[in-house]
Coordinates of C-alpha atoms in Angstrom, one line a residue:
Chain A
M1 CA 48.9 83.1 125.0
N2 CA 50.5 84.6 128.0
T3 CA 48.7 83.8 131.2
N4 CA 50.4 86.5 133.3
S5 CA 50.3 89.2 130.7
V6 CA 50.0 91.8 133.5
F7 CA 53.5 91.0 134.6
S8 CA 55.0 90.6 131.2
A9 CA 53.7 94.0 130.3
M10 CA 55.7 95.5 133.2
P11 CA 59.0 96.7 131.8
I12 CA 62.2 95.2 133.1
V13 CA 64.0 98.6 132.6
K14 CA 62.1 101.8 132.9
I15 CA 64.0 105.1 132.5
S16 CA 62.1 108.3 133.2
N17 CA 63.2 111.8 132.5
L18 CA 66.8 111.0 132.7
D19 CA 69.4 113.8 132.5
K20 CA 73.1 113.6 132.8
Y21 CA 75.6 116.4 132.9
F22 CA 79.4 116.2 132.8
G23 CA 80.2 119.6 134.3
H24 CA 78.4 122.0 131.9
L25 CA 78.0 119.4 129.2
H26 CA 74.5 118.1 128.9
V27 CA 75.1 114.6 127.6
L28 CA 71.7 113.0 128.2
K29 CA 68.6 115.1 127.7
N30 CA 65.4 114.1 129.3
I31 CA 65.5 110.4 128.2
S32 CA 62.5 108.2 128.9
L33 CA 62.5 104.5 127.8
D34 CA 60.7 101.3 128.7
V35 CA 62.2 97.9 127.9
P36 CA 59.7 95.0 128.3
P37 CA 61.0 91.5 129.2
R38 CA 62.7 89.5 126.5
Q39 CA 63.2 92.5 124.2
V40 CA 66.5 93.0 122.5
V41 CA 67.2 96.6 122.1
C42 CA 70.1 98.0 120.0
L43 CA 71.3 101.5 120.8
I44 CA 73.1 103.1 117.9
G45 CA 74.4 106.5 117.2
R46 CA 77.6 108.3 116.4
S47 CA 80.4 108.4 119.0
G48 CA 79.7 111.1 121.5
S49 CA 75.9 110.8 121.1
G50 CA 75.6 109.6 124.6
K51 CA 74.6 106.0 124.0
S52 CA 77.3 104.5 126.3
T53 CA 76.6 107.0 129.0
L54 CA 72.9 106.1 128.9
L55 CA 73.8 102.4 129.2
R56 CA 76.1 103.0 132.1
C57 CA 73.4 105.1 133.9
I58 CA 71.2 102.0 134.0
N59 CA 73.5 100.2 136.4
F60 CA 74.9 103.5 137.9
L61 CA 78.4 103.2 136.6
E62 CA 77.5 106.7 135.8
E63 CA 75.3 108.4 138.4
P64 CA 72.4 110.1 136.6
S65 CA 72.1 113.8 137.4
Q66 CA 68.4 113.5 137.7
G67 CA 65.6 111.2 136.7
T68 CA 64.5 107.8 137.6
I69 CA 65.9 104.3 136.8
E70 CA 63.7 101.3 137.5
V71 CA 65.1 97.8 137.0
D72 CA 62.8 94.9 137.7
G73 CA 60.8 96.9 140.1
I74 CA 63.6 98.6 142.0
R75 CA 63.3 102.3 141.6
V76 CA 66.3 104.5 142.1
E77 CA 66.3 108.3 141.9
G78 CA 69.3 109.7 140.2
G79 CA 71.6 112.3 141.8
E80 CA 70.9 111.1 145.4
K81 CA 73.5 110.1 148.0
G82 CA 73.6 108.1 151.2
R83 CA 73.3 104.6 152.5
H84 CA 69.8 103.9 151.2
H85 CA 70.7 105.1 147.7
R86 CA 73.9 102.9 147.7
Q87 CA 71.8 99.9 148.8
L88 CA 69.3 100.5 145.9
V89 CA 72.2 100.8 143.4
H90 CA 73.6 97.6 144.7
D91 CA 70.3 95.9 144.2
V92 CA 70.0 97.2 140.7
R93 CA 73.5 95.9 139.9
L94 CA 72.5 92.5 141.0
K95 CA 69.7 92.6 138.4
T96 CA 71.9 93.8 135.6
G97 CA 74.8 92.0 133.9
M98 CA 77.3 94.2 132.1
V99 CA 79.7 93.4 129.2
F100 CA 82.4 95.9 128.5
Q101 CA 84.2 96.9 125.3
E102 CA 87.5 96.0 126.9
F103 CA 86.3 92.8 128.5
N104 CA 87.7 93.7 131.9
L105 CA 88.3 90.1 133.0
F106 CA 90.2 89.9 136.3
P107 CA 93.7 89.0 135.1
H108 CA 94.8 87.4 138.4
M109 CA 92.0 84.8 138.3
T110 CA 91.4 81.9 136.1
V111 CA 88.4 81.8 133.8
L112 CA 86.4 79.8 136.3
E113 CA 87.4 82.0 139.2
N114 CA 86.4 85.1 137.1
V115 CA 83.0 83.6 136.5
I116 CA 82.2 82.4 140.1
E117 CA 83.6 85.5 141.8
G118 CA 80.4 87.5 141.7
P119 CA 78.0 84.6 142.7
V120 CA 80.3 83.5 145.6
I121 CA 81.5 86.9 146.9
V122 CA 78.6 89.1 146.2
K123 CA 75.6 86.8 146.2
G124 CA 77.0 84.4 148.7
I125 CA 75.8 81.3 147.0
G126 CA 77.9 78.2 147.8
R127 CA 81.1 77.7 145.9
Q128 CA 80.0 74.3 144.6
K129 CA 76.7 75.6 143.3
A130 CA 78.5 78.6 141.7
I131 CA 80.9 76.3 140.0
E132 CA 78.0 74.2 138.5
L133 CA 76.3 77.3 137.3
A134 CA 79.5 78.8 135.9
E135 CA 80.4 75.6 134.1
E136 CA 77.0 75.5 132.5
N137 CA 77.4 79.0 131.2
L138 CA 81.0 78.5 130.1
D139 CA 79.8 75.5 128.2
S140 CA 77.1 77.5 126.4
V141 CA 79.6 80.2 125.3
G142 CA 81.8 77.2 124.2
L143 CA 84.7 77.8 126.6
L144 CA 84.3 75.2 129.3
F145 CA 87.6 73.7 128.1
K146 CA 89.4 76.9 129.0
K147 CA 88.1 77.1 132.6
D148 CA 91.5 76.8 134.2
E149 CA 93.3 79.2 131.9
Y150 CA 94.2 82.7 132.8
P151 CA 92.6 85.5 130.7
N152 CA 95.9 86.5 129.1
R153 CA 96.0 83.1 127.4
L154 CA 92.8 83.8 125.6
S155 CA 92.0 85.6 122.3
G156 CA 89.9 88.8 122.4
G157 CA 86.8 86.9 121.3
Q158 CA 87.3 84.2 123.9
K159 CA 87.8 86.9 126.6
Q160 CA 84.5 88.5 125.6
R161 CA 82.7 85.2 125.7
V162 CA 84.0 84.6 129.2
A163 CA 82.9 88.1 130.2
I164 CA 79.4 87.2 128.9
A165 CA 79.4 84.0 130.9
R166 CA 80.6 86.0 134.0
A167 CA 77.7 88.4 133.6
L168 CA 75.2 85.6 133.0
T169 CA 76.3 83.6 136.0
M170 CA 75.0 86.4 138.2
E171 CA 71.6 85.5 136.8
P172 CA 70.6 89.1 135.9
R173 CA 67.2 90.2 134.6
V174 CA 68.8 92.3 131.9
M175 CA 72.1 92.3 130.1
L176 CA 73.9 95.5 129.1
F177 CA 76.5 95.3 126.3
D178 CA 78.7 98.3 125.8
E179 CA 80.2 98.0 122.3
P180 CA 81.1 94.4 123.0
T181 CA 82.8 93.9 119.6
S182 CA 84.5 97.2 119.1
A183 CA 87.9 96.1 120.6
L184 CA 88.0 92.9 118.6
D185 CA 89.8 91.9 115.4
P186 CA 87.3 91.6 112.6
E187 CA 87.6 87.8 112.3
L188 CA 86.7 87.4 116.0
I189 CA 83.6 89.5 116.0
G190 CA 81.4 86.7 114.7
E191 CA 81.9 84.3 117.6
V192 CA 80.9 87.0 120.1
L193 CA 77.8 88.0 118.1
N194 CA 76.8 84.4 117.8
V195 CA 77.0 84.0 121.6
M196 CA 74.9 87.2 122.0
K197 CA 72.3 85.8 119.6
K198 CA 72.2 82.6 121.6
V199 CA 71.6 84.7 124.8
A200 CA 68.9 86.6 123.0
K201 CA 67.2 83.4 121.9
A202 CA 67.2 82.1 125.4
G203 CA 64.9 85.0 126.3
M204 CA 67.3 87.4 128.0
T205 CA 66.3 91.1 127.9
M206 CA 69.3 92.9 126.3
I207 CA 70.3 96.4 125.7
V208 CA 73.2 96.6 123.3
V209 CA 75.2 99.6 122.4
T210 CA 76.8 98.7 119.1
H211 CA 78.1 99.7 115.7
E212 CA 77.2 96.3 114.3
M213 CA 74.3 97.3 112.1
G214 CA 74.1 93.7 110.8
F215 CA 73.5 92.5 114.3
A216 CA 71.0 95.2 115.0
R217 CA 69.0 94.4 111.8
E218 CA 69.1 90.6 112.4
V219 CA 68.7 90.2 116.1
A220 CA 67.2 93.4 117.6
D221 CA 63.5 93.7 118.2
R222 CA 63.9 97.4 118.4
V223 CA 66.5 99.9 117.5
L224 CA 67.0 103.2 119.2
V225 CA 69.0 106.0 117.6
M226 CA 70.8 108.6 119.7
A227 CA 72.1 111.9 118.6
E228 CA 73.4 114.8 120.8
G229 CA 72.1 113.2 124.0
E230 CA 68.6 112.6 122.7
L231 CA 66.7 109.6 121.5
V232 CA 65.8 110.6 118.0
E233 CA 64.3 107.4 116.7
D234 CA 62.7 104.3 118.2
A235 CA 61.6 101.7 115.7
N236 CA 61.7 98.1 114.7
P237 CA 64.8 97.3 112.6
A238 CA 63.0 96.7 109.3
D239 CA 61.3 100.1 109.4
L240 CA 64.4 101.9 110.6
F241 CA 66.7 100.5 108.0
N242 CA 64.2 100.9 105.1
S243 CA 62.6 104.2 106.0
P244 CA 64.4 106.2 108.6
K245 CA 62.5 109.2 109.7
D246 CA 65.1 111.4 111.3
P247 CA 67.8 112.8 109.0
R248 CA 70.5 111.9 111.5
T249 CA 69.3 108.3 111.4
K250 CA 69.4 108.4 107.6
A251 CA 72.9 109.7 107.6
L252 CA 74.0 107.0 110.0
I253 CA 72.4 104.2 107.9
D254 CA 73.8 105.7 104.7
R255 CA 77.3 105.6 106.2
Y256 CA 76.8 102.0 107.3
R257 CA 75.6 101.1 103.8
S258 CA 78.5 102.7 102.0
G259 CA 80.8 100.9 104.5
E260 CA 79.1 97.6 103.7
Q261 CA 79.7 98.1 100.0
A262 CA 83.3 99.2 100.3
Chain B
M1 CA 116.5 62.2 100.9
S2 CA 113.9 62.7 103.6
F3 CA 112.2 66.0 104.2
F4 CA 113.9 66.5 107.6
S5 CA 117.4 65.9 106.5
K6 CA 116.9 68.3 103.6
T7 CA 115.8 71.1 105.9
Q8 CA 118.6 70.4 108.3
N9 CA 121.2 70.9 105.6
A10 CA 119.5 74.0 104.2
P11 CA 121.8 77.1 104.4
K12 CA 120.9 79.6 107.0
S13 CA 119.0 82.6 106.1
Q14 CA 120.4 86.1 106.3
A15 CA 118.3 86.8 109.4
E16 CA 119.5 83.7 111.1
L17 CA 123.1 84.6 110.4
L18 CA 122.7 88.1 111.8
Y19 CA 121.0 86.6 114.9
D20 CA 123.9 84.2 115.4
I21 CA 126.4 87.1 115.2
Q22 CA 124.4 89.0 117.8
V23 CA 124.2 86.0 120.1
R24 CA 128.0 85.4 119.8
K25 CA 128.7 89.0 120.5
E26 CA 126.6 88.9 123.6
R27 CA 128.2 85.7 124.8
R28 CA 131.7 87.1 124.3
F29 CA 130.8 90.3 126.2
R30 CA 129.4 88.3 129.2
A31 CA 132.5 86.0 129.3
N32 CA 134.8 89.1 129.3
V33 CA 132.8 90.7 132.1
G34 CA 133.0 87.5 134.2
L35 CA 136.7 87.3 133.6
S36 CA 137.2 91.0 134.7
W37 CA 135.2 90.3 137.8
L38 CA 137.5 87.4 138.7
I39 CA 140.5 89.7 138.2
L40 CA 139.0 92.4 140.4
V41 CA 138.2 89.9 143.2
F42 CA 141.7 88.5 142.9
I43 CA 143.2 92.0 143.2
L44 CA 141.0 92.7 146.2
V45 CA 142.1 89.5 147.9
M46 CA 145.8 90.2 147.0
A47 CA 145.5 93.7 148.4
F48 CA 144.7 92.3 151.8
S49 CA 146.9 89.3 151.6
G50 CA 150.1 90.9 153.0
Q51 CA 152.0 89.4 150.2
E52 CA 154.6 91.3 148.2
V53 CA 153.9 91.4 144.5
T54 CA 156.4 92.5 141.9
I55 CA 155.2 93.8 138.6
G56 CA 158.0 94.9 136.3
S57 CA 160.3 97.2 138.3
K58 CA 157.7 98.0 141.0
T59 CA 157.0 96.1 144.1
F60 CA 153.6 96.4 145.8
S61 CA 153.1 95.1 149.3
G62 CA 149.7 94.0 150.3
I63 CA 147.9 95.2 153.5
Q64 CA 148.8 93.0 156.4
I65 CA 145.7 91.8 158.2
D66 CA 145.5 89.7 161.3
T67 CA 143.8 86.5 160.1
E68 CA 144.2 85.0 163.6
F69 CA 141.9 87.8 164.9
M70 CA 139.4 87.1 162.2
R71 CA 139.3 83.4 162.9
K72 CA 138.8 84.0 166.6
N73 CA 136.0 86.4 166.1
L74 CA 134.3 84.9 163.1
T75 CA 131.5 83.2 165.2
F76 CA 131.0 86.2 167.3
I77 CA 130.4 88.5 164.3
A78 CA 128.5 85.9 162.3
G79 CA 126.2 85.6 165.4
G80 CA 124.8 89.0 164.4
L81 CA 123.5 87.8 161.1
G82 CA 120.3 86.5 162.6
E83 CA 119.6 89.7 164.4
T84 CA 120.2 91.7 161.2
I85 CA 117.8 89.6 159.3
R86 CA 115.3 89.7 162.1
I87 CA 115.3 93.5 162.3
S88 CA 115.0 93.7 158.5
L89 CA 112.1 91.3 158.3
M90 CA 110.2 93.0 161.1
S91 CA 110.9 96.5 159.6
I92 CA 109.9 95.5 156.1
A93 CA 106.6 94.1 157.4
L94 CA 105.9 97.3 159.2
A95 CA 107.0 99.3 156.2
M96 CA 104.7 97.5 153.8
I97 CA 101.7 98.1 156.0
L98 CA 102.5 101.8 156.4
A99 CA 103.4 102.1 152.7
L100 CA 100.1 100.6 151.7
L101 CA 98.1 102.8 154.0
A102 CA 100.0 105.9 152.9
A103 CA 99.4 104.9 149.2
L104 CA 95.7 104.4 149.8
G105 CA 95.6 107.8 151.6
R106 CA 97.4 109.4 148.7
L107 CA 94.7 108.1 146.4
S108 CA 91.9 109.2 148.7
T109 CA 89.6 112.0 147.8
V110 CA 89.0 112.9 151.5
P111 CA 91.2 115.9 152.2
P112 CA 92.2 115.0 155.8
I113 CA 93.3 111.5 154.8
Y114 CA 95.2 112.7 151.8
A115 CA 96.8 115.4 154.0
L116 CA 97.8 112.8 156.6
S117 CA 99.4 110.6 154.0
T118 CA 101.4 113.4 152.4
F119 CA 102.3 114.8 155.8
Y120 CA 103.7 111.5 157.0
V121 CA 105.7 111.0 153.8
S122 CA 107.0 114.6 153.8
L123 CA 108.1 114.5 157.5
I124 CA 109.9 111.2 157.3
R125 CA 111.6 111.9 154.0
G126 CA 112.6 115.3 155.2
T127 CA 114.6 113.9 158.1
P128 CA 117.6 111.5 158.4
L129 CA 117.0 107.9 159.2
Y130 CA 119.9 108.1 161.7
L131 CA 118.0 110.9 163.5
Q132 CA 114.8 109.0 163.5
I133 CA 116.5 106.0 165.2
F134 CA 117.9 108.2 167.9
F135 CA 114.6 110.0 168.2
F136 CA 112.8 106.8 169.1
F137 CA 115.6 105.5 171.3
L138 CA 116.8 108.6 173.1
A139 CA 114.1 111.3 172.7
L140 CA 111.0 109.3 173.5
P141 CA 112.1 108.3 177.0
Q142 CA 111.9 112.0 177.9
L143 CA 108.2 111.7 177.2
G144 CA 108.0 108.6 179.3
I145 CA 108.0 106.2 176.3
I146 CA 110.9 103.8 176.7
L147 CA 111.6 101.6 173.7
S148 CA 114.3 98.9 173.6
G149 CA 117.0 99.4 171.0
L150 CA 115.4 96.8 168.8
W151 CA 112.0 98.3 168.8
A152 CA 113.3 101.8 168.3
G153 CA 115.2 100.5 165.3
V154 CA 112.3 98.6 163.9
L155 CA 109.9 101.5 164.3
A156 CA 112.3 104.0 162.8
L157 CA 113.3 101.7 159.8
G158 CA 109.6 100.7 159.3
L159 CA 108.4 104.3 159.3
N160 CA 111.3 105.5 157.1
Y161 CA 111.0 102.8 154.5
G162 CA 107.2 103.0 154.7
A163 CA 107.3 106.6 153.5
Y164 CA 109.7 105.8 150.6
M165 CA 107.8 102.7 149.6
S166 CA 104.4 104.4 149.6
E167 CA 105.3 105.5 146.1
I168 CA 105.8 101.9 145.0
F169 CA 102.3 100.9 146.3
R170 CA 100.8 104.0 144.8
A171 CA 102.2 103.1 141.4
G172 CA 100.9 99.5 141.9
L173 CA 97.4 100.7 142.8
S174 CA 97.4 103.1 139.8
S175 CA 98.6 100.4 137.5
V176 CA 95.2 98.6 137.9
G177 CA 93.0 100.0 135.2
K178 CA 89.7 101.7 135.9
G179 CA 87.9 99.0 133.9
Q180 CA 88.8 96.5 136.7
R181 CA 87.0 98.7 139.2
E182 CA 84.0 99.0 136.9
A183 CA 83.8 95.3 136.2
A184 CA 83.8 94.6 140.0
M185 CA 81.2 97.3 140.6
A186 CA 79.0 96.0 137.8
I187 CA 78.8 92.5 139.5
G188 CA 77.8 94.3 142.7
M189 CA 81.0 94.3 144.7
T190 CA 81.2 96.9 147.5
P191 CA 84.2 99.2 147.4
A192 CA 85.9 97.1 150.1
Q193 CA 85.4 93.9 148.2
T194 CA 86.6 95.5 145.0
M195 CA 89.8 96.7 146.8
R196 CA 90.5 93.4 148.5
R197 CA 89.5 90.9 145.7
V198 CA 90.4 92.8 142.6
I199 CA 92.7 95.9 143.1
L200 CA 95.0 94.8 145.8
P201 CA 96.0 91.4 144.4
Q202 CA 97.0 93.0 141.2
A203 CA 98.8 96.0 142.8
L204 CA 100.8 93.7 145.2
R205 CA 101.9 91.6 142.3
F206 CA 103.2 94.7 140.6
A207 CA 104.9 95.8 143.8
I208 CA 106.7 92.6 144.7
P209 CA 110.0 93.3 142.7
P210 CA 110.5 96.8 143.9
V211 CA 109.7 95.8 147.5
G212 CA 112.4 93.2 147.2
N213 CA 114.8 95.9 146.3
E214 CA 113.8 97.9 149.3
F215 CA 114.3 94.9 151.5
I216 CA 117.8 94.4 150.3
A217 CA 118.6 98.0 150.9
M218 CA 117.1 97.7 154.4
T219 CA 119.3 94.8 155.4
K220 CA 122.2 97.3 155.1
D221 CA 120.5 100.3 156.6
S222 CA 119.7 98.1 159.6
A223 CA 123.4 98.6 160.5
L224 CA 122.4 102.1 161.8
V225 CA 120.4 100.4 164.6
S226 CA 123.8 99.4 166.1
A227 CA 124.1 103.1 167.1
T228 CA 121.6 102.4 170.0
G229 CA 124.3 100.1 171.4
F230 CA 121.7 97.5 172.5
V231 CA 121.0 95.6 169.3
H232 CA 123.7 93.0 168.7
E233 CA 123.5 92.7 165.0
L234 CA 126.4 92.5 162.5
M235 CA 127.6 96.0 162.7
W236 CA 127.4 96.3 166.5
R237 CA 129.4 93.1 166.9
S238 CA 132.1 94.0 164.4
T239 CA 132.7 97.5 165.9
K240 CA 132.6 96.0 169.4
V241 CA 135.5 93.5 168.9
G242 CA 137.2 95.9 166.4
R243 CA 137.4 98.7 168.9
A244 CA 138.2 96.6 171.9
Q245 CA 141.2 94.9 170.3
F246 CA 142.1 97.7 167.9
H247 CA 141.4 95.5 164.9
N248 CA 138.8 97.7 163.3
L249 CA 140.1 96.9 159.8
E250 CA 139.7 93.2 160.1
A251 CA 136.4 93.5 161.9
L252 CA 134.9 95.8 159.4
I253 CA 136.1 93.8 156.5
M254 CA 134.4 90.8 157.9
A255 CA 131.1 92.7 158.5
A256 CA 131.4 94.0 154.9
M257 CA 131.8 90.5 153.5
F258 CA 128.7 89.3 155.4
Y259 CA 126.6 92.2 154.1
W260 CA 127.9 91.7 150.6
V261 CA 127.3 88.0 150.5
M262 CA 123.9 88.5 152.0
T263 CA 123.1 91.1 149.4
L264 CA 124.2 88.8 146.6
L265 CA 122.1 86.0 147.9
L266 CA 119.0 88.2 148.3
T267 CA 119.5 89.7 144.8
Y268 CA 119.7 86.2 143.4
I269 CA 116.5 85.1 145.2
Q270 CA 114.9 88.4 144.0
S271 CA 115.8 87.6 140.4
I272 CA 114.2 84.1 140.7
I273 CA 111.0 85.6 142.0
E274 CA 111.0 88.2 139.3
T275 CA 111.4 85.6 136.5
R276 CA 108.7 83.5 138.0
L277 CA 106.3 86.5 138.2
A278 CA 107.2 87.4 134.6
R279 CA 106.4 83.8 133.5
G280 CA 103.0 84.0 135.1
D281 CA 102.5 87.3 133.3
R282 CA 99.0 87.8 134.3

């Protein structure tokens, strides 16, 4: 059904033998992972398991200690320095969109200015074209009517939806979400998850660090479980939730289940 | 009876009553402070009026001042206002640039840059402003660098205030969360773009009110530049006519009034800017 299956088989994100140390602390242990196009991957695990660090290594917000990150064909060796390395990191960042737990919108810019900032300043596309693109994306997260507001006038859920629009307007090949709903009031989580579902349906490759097991089960194509800096399980959600193999995964899912009932 | 008239007549809640008492208390306090101010100003005016005032059995005689001298020299002394403001503006501009550089240096992880910044701040804060003005005006010529009184003053004031204000800018830069930097990096901004587009605008907004305070302080410290004898600002003019005609009292009172009114005006402008910034609150 896919005429260019050779290309679609090529992963968008390819992590090989990644290690990360914080001082003496070995927080990521020899991680390898391929994410093919259009796949939605949820990364779960207890806090301190290294899942956020792994995500942040993909766009080099954390510099890997060693190993290779490849995003859409751009290969970067971890732990290197110098101009060439910085250029590669820059190229990788243009291919990745990131959504943070704390939104991190620019408070001195309006919603629209936030969204066009990257395309205009970094990619250098014309302001007019950037605005068109930005308005399209703001519309799809349902916030076009807020485009002239400043972020402090928005609810947490609205801020996060703007942050998603900001990342999408850079036209990335993969979207990274770092606990996108953890800083939100419970009643605002749904609107953000709905937007994320929409992004997934539109065919975006996504890697999502989350505690939202419901989202993982419903939207993810694949769930990865991390514990103590290692990937301990890699399965489709149905298998993972019904018959977890690793005892740590089982403990995680049991905790979630008991929370669900409570 | 309509819904609205009913609510209007409804008795006030406990909380509303307490709030009203609080508001009334505050209003009374402010009214009394205002009245006391008026009395103090009145006493000050009377003290220099030359009038005799009898309170009970005691008679106070006010200080006699020569109003004729004041009237004659008013335009001459007032003519220094422009120069005072000019020095202050030039110096604050220089001070802001130096303060920002020093603050960036202070946050740098490159040892020589960090050292240069702390060295500058330490040296300047460790020596008197008065000495610095003389250094630029009197000591530099020995090295073949001759500065006019104005430029010596502006350099000294700018360097001096720059060192003190670096702390303000450092606080401003540190007030911008690390998440802002990460968000900028994640969309591919270079460190320079991140600084210019994301960090600086927020840091400067944070720094505006304290910089305003420094500017107000500087308008008064600019009086020290008169010591060079070549800058005809307020202080220089008032001491010149005061000494020449032995009317230092009158001359200095006039200069003091000019400085005071200028400070009041600037403080008022400052408060307007501050409320406007607070309203934006972003």
